[in-house]
């Protein structure tokens, strides 16, 4: 119920945001406003995550997945703002309405990275036992992962969340998420 209520409210915020941000995005960098990417979800099922596009269209021209970094040159000017405020993630409220994601849980990962990380750490597959989240314990305590090593460090937070999740923990994660968004602590 909380997922549905949040995502309905999120869609209203998204529509208002798009009125302001979409024209700026198109002026800053030609291309679509939305970005779709395959991610691994609950029980390993693949789904298309929806984000506001924050990078140039040629961000992965080689066809090979590339980790995003703090000062990534592929990020557009508007994209920097969207990432700093995490507003690029807001369209995922649609993924929540589709039941592909939840409000809180481990962030969904690209399949290529999930397979690589699963080979490195045998517990990585445990993340797939719950729905992926728009925000999570790893995001509010660690932030963006730039390498497979940092993703394995974030895994510790994901496993802790899965083991100890509760309404109280979810409320604390939501409050910390609001602080992250308002403080602009994104990449």
GROMACS .gro file of C-alpha atoms in nm:
model
  187
    1UNK     CA    1   0.000   0.000   0.000
    2UNK     CA    2   0.282   0.241   0.089
    3UNK     CA    3   0.450   0.168  -0.245
    4UNK     CA    4   0.131   0.255  -0.436
    5UNK     CA    5   0.060   0.572  -0.237
    6UNK     CA    6   0.418   0.692  -0.272
    7UNK     CA    7   0.432   0.620  -0.643
    8UNK     CA    8   0.103   0.799  -0.712
    9UNK     CA    9   0.235   1.104  -0.527
   10UNK     CA   10   0.564   1.063  -0.709
   11UNK     CA   11   0.392   1.068  -1.048
   12UNK     CA   12   0.233   1.405  -0.963
   13UNK     CA   13   0.575   1.543  -0.862
   14UNK     CA   14   0.729   1.392  -1.178
   15UNK     CA   15   0.474   1.561  -1.405
   16UNK     CA   16   0.542   1.901  -1.245
   17UNK     CA   17   0.918   1.843  -1.261
   18UNK     CA   18   0.898   1.748  -1.630
   19UNK     CA   19   0.735   2.081  -1.715
   20UNK     CA   20   1.049   2.254  -1.589
   21UNK     CA   21   1.328   2.006  -1.653
   22UNK     CA   22   1.235   1.850  -1.989
   23UNK     CA   23   1.287   2.170  -2.194
   24UNK     CA   24   1.618   2.234  -2.012
   25UNK     CA   25   1.732   1.879  -2.082
   26UNK     CA   26   1.654   1.912  -2.453
   27UNK     CA   27   1.839   2.244  -2.474
   28UNK     CA   28   2.140   2.104  -2.287
   29UNK     CA   29   2.171   1.777  -2.477
   30UNK     CA   30   1.968   1.654  -2.772
   31UNK     CA   31   1.784   1.327  -2.724
   32UNK     CA   32   1.500   1.172  -2.529
   33UNK     CA   33   1.404   1.287  -2.179
   34UNK     CA   34   1.371   0.933  -2.047
   35UNK     CA   35   1.635   0.662  -2.036
   36UNK     CA   36   1.554   0.291  -2.018
   37UNK     CA   37   1.793   0.020  -1.909
   38UNK     CA   38   1.760  -0.351  -1.838
   39UNK     CA   39   1.809  -0.439  -1.472
   40UNK     CA   40   1.779  -0.754  -1.263
   41UNK     CA   41   1.485  -0.756  -1.027
   42UNK     CA   42   1.308  -0.985  -0.785
   43UNK     CA   43   1.421  -1.348  -0.825
   44UNK     CA   44   1.651  -1.244  -1.111
   45UNK     CA   45   1.368  -1.137  -1.342
   46UNK     CA   46   1.478  -0.871  -1.589
   47UNK     CA   47   1.287  -0.542  -1.624
   48UNK     CA   48   1.339  -0.201  -1.785
   49UNK     CA   49   1.418   0.067  -1.530
   50UNK     CA   50   1.305   0.421  -1.617
   51UNK     CA   51   1.521   0.724  -1.541
   52UNK     CA   52   1.554   1.083  -1.655
   53UNK     CA   53   1.845   1.086  -1.899
   54UNK     CA   54   2.148   1.244  -1.733
   55UNK     CA   55   2.420   1.143  -1.982
   56UNK     CA   56   2.495   1.217  -2.344
   57UNK     CA   57   2.342   0.980  -2.599
   58UNK     CA   58   2.684   0.834  -2.685
   59UNK     CA   59   2.764   0.745  -2.322
   60UNK     CA   60   2.822   0.377  -2.403
   61UNK     CA   61   2.898   0.380  -2.775
   62UNK     CA   62   3.135   0.085  -2.735
   63UNK     CA   63   2.834  -0.128  -2.638
   64UNK     CA   64   3.014  -0.223  -2.318
   65UNK     CA   65   2.879  -0.134  -1.972
   66UNK     CA   66   3.084   0.140  -1.806
   67UNK     CA   67   3.065   0.229  -1.435
   68UNK     CA   68   2.954   0.587  -1.370
   69UNK     CA   69   3.204   0.792  -1.169
   70UNK     CA   70   3.181   1.103  -0.950
   71UNK     CA   71   3.300   1.349  -1.217
   72UNK     CA   72   3.191   1.148  -1.518
   73UNK     CA   73   3.246   1.349  -1.838
   74UNK     CA   74   2.947   1.177  -2.000
   75UNK     CA   75   2.704   1.352  -1.764
   76UNK     CA   76   2.528   1.660  -1.903
   77UNK     CA   77   2.502   1.991  -1.714
   78UNK     CA   78   2.134   1.930  -1.631
   79UNK     CA   79   2.225   1.568  -1.562
   80UNK     CA   80   2.465   1.679  -1.286
   81UNK     CA   81   2.179   1.859  -1.111
   82UNK     CA   82   1.944   1.562  -1.160
   83UNK     CA   83   2.202   1.322  -1.017
   84UNK     CA   84   2.298   1.548  -0.725
   85UNK     CA   85   1.932   1.570  -0.621
   86UNK     CA   86   1.855   1.210  -0.727
   87UNK     CA   87   1.567   1.346  -0.936
   88UNK     CA   88   1.690   1.133  -1.227
   89UNK     CA   89   1.554   0.835  -1.030
   90UNK     CA   90   1.199   0.976  -0.987
   91UNK     CA   91   1.048   0.808  -1.298
   92UNK     CA   92   1.106   0.476  -1.120
   93UNK     CA   93   0.778   0.543  -0.940
   94UNK     CA   94   0.633   0.394  -1.260
   95UNK     CA   95   0.841   0.079  -1.201
   96UNK     CA   96   0.698   0.071  -0.847
   97UNK     CA   97   0.340   0.098  -0.982
   98UNK     CA   98   0.418  -0.189  -1.220
   99UNK     CA   99   0.529  -0.395  -0.916
  100UNK     CA  100   0.880  -0.434  -1.062
  101UNK     CA  101   1.028  -0.236  -0.773
  102UNK     CA  102   0.948  -0.130  -0.420
  103UNK     CA  103   1.006   0.202  -0.247
  104UNK     CA  104   1.285   0.055  -0.033
  105UNK     CA  105   1.521  -0.230  -0.107
  106UNK     CA  106   1.855  -0.304  -0.272
  107UNK     CA  107   1.904  -0.101  -0.592
  108UNK     CA  108   1.851  -0.308  -0.907
  109UNK     CA  109   2.173  -0.380  -1.092
  110UNK     CA  110   2.256  -0.431  -1.457
  111UNK     CA  111   2.274  -0.800  -1.542
  112UNK     CA  112   2.636  -0.784  -1.659
  113UNK     CA  113   2.743  -0.635  -1.324
  114UNK     CA  114   2.516  -0.864  -1.120
  115UNK     CA  115   2.666  -1.173  -1.282
  116UNK     CA  116   3.021  -1.045  -1.231
  117UNK     CA  117   2.952  -0.953  -0.868
  118UNK     CA  118   2.776  -1.286  -0.809
  119UNK     CA  119   3.092  -1.469  -0.914
  120UNK     CA  120   3.303  -1.253  -0.683
  121UNK     CA  121   3.076  -1.279  -0.379
  122UNK     CA  122   2.860  -1.588  -0.322
  123UNK     CA  123   2.606  -1.391  -0.114
  124UNK     CA  124   2.534  -1.141  -0.392
  125UNK     CA  125   2.236  -1.343  -0.518
  126UNK     CA  126   2.062  -1.283  -0.181
  127UNK     CA  127   1.978  -0.930  -0.305
  128UNK     CA  128   1.736  -1.092  -0.550
  129UNK     CA  129   1.522  -1.237  -0.269
  130UNK     CA  130   1.344  -0.902  -0.224
  131UNK     CA  131   1.213  -0.648  -0.472
  132UNK     CA  132   1.469  -0.387  -0.568
  133UNK     CA  133   1.408  -0.040  -0.427
  134UNK     CA  134   1.406   0.321  -0.534
  135UNK     CA  135   1.617   0.386  -0.226
  136UNK     CA  136   1.781   0.160   0.027
  137UNK     CA  137   2.013   0.125   0.324
  138UNK     CA  138   2.320   0.107   0.097
  139UNK     CA  139   2.223   0.429  -0.085
  140UNK     CA  140   2.177   0.639   0.228
  141UNK     CA  141   2.491   0.504   0.393
  142UNK     CA  142   2.728   0.462   0.100
  143UNK     CA  143   2.605   0.642  -0.210
  144UNK     CA  144   2.695   0.556  -0.569
  145UNK     CA  145   2.921   0.264  -0.643
  146UNK     CA  146   3.187   0.331  -0.905
  147UNK     CA  147   3.355  -0.010  -0.917
  148UNK     CA  148   3.279  -0.372  -0.846
  149UNK     CA  149   3.476  -0.334  -0.522
  150UNK     CA  150   3.252  -0.051  -0.397
  151UNK     CA  151   2.944  -0.248  -0.504
  152UNK     CA  152   3.060  -0.537  -0.286
  153UNK     CA  153   3.099  -0.294   0.005
  154UNK     CA  154   2.742  -0.176  -0.057
  155UNK     CA  155   2.634  -0.540  -0.057
  156UNK     CA  156   2.698  -0.552   0.317
  157UNK     CA  157   2.430  -0.284   0.367
  158UNK     CA  158   2.189  -0.466   0.135
  159UNK     CA  159   2.234  -0.793   0.323
  160UNK     CA  160   2.187  -0.615   0.656
  161UNK     CA  161   1.863  -0.459   0.525
  162UNK     CA  162   1.730  -0.794   0.400
  163UNK     CA  163   1.812  -0.959   0.733
  164UNK     CA  164   1.675  -0.685   0.961
  165UNK     CA  165   1.411  -0.503   0.755
  166UNK     CA  166   1.125  -0.353   0.945
  167UNK     CA  167   0.882  -0.060   0.928
  168UNK     CA  168   1.111   0.135   1.163
  169UNK     CA  169   1.414   0.076   0.938
  170UNK     CA  170   1.212   0.175   0.629
  171UNK     CA  171   1.104   0.502   0.795
  172UNK     CA  172   1.465   0.581   0.889
  173UNK     CA  173   1.581   0.509   0.533
  174UNK     CA  174   1.306   0.736   0.395
  175UNK     CA  175   1.407   1.019   0.629
  176UNK     CA  176   1.774   0.981   0.533
  177UNK     CA  177   1.674   0.972   0.165
  178UNK     CA  178   1.489   1.303   0.201
  179UNK     CA  179   1.805   1.448   0.360
  180UNK     CA  180   2.015   1.320   0.067
  181UNK     CA  181   1.779   1.469  -0.192
  182UNK     CA  182   1.743   1.806  -0.016
  183UNK     CA  183   2.117   1.822   0.055
  184UNK     CA  184   2.208   1.737  -0.307
  185UNK     CA  185   2.455   1.467  -0.203
  186UNK     CA  186   2.432   1.266  -0.526
  187UNK     CA  187   2.707   1.200  -0.779
   0.00000   0.00000   0.00000
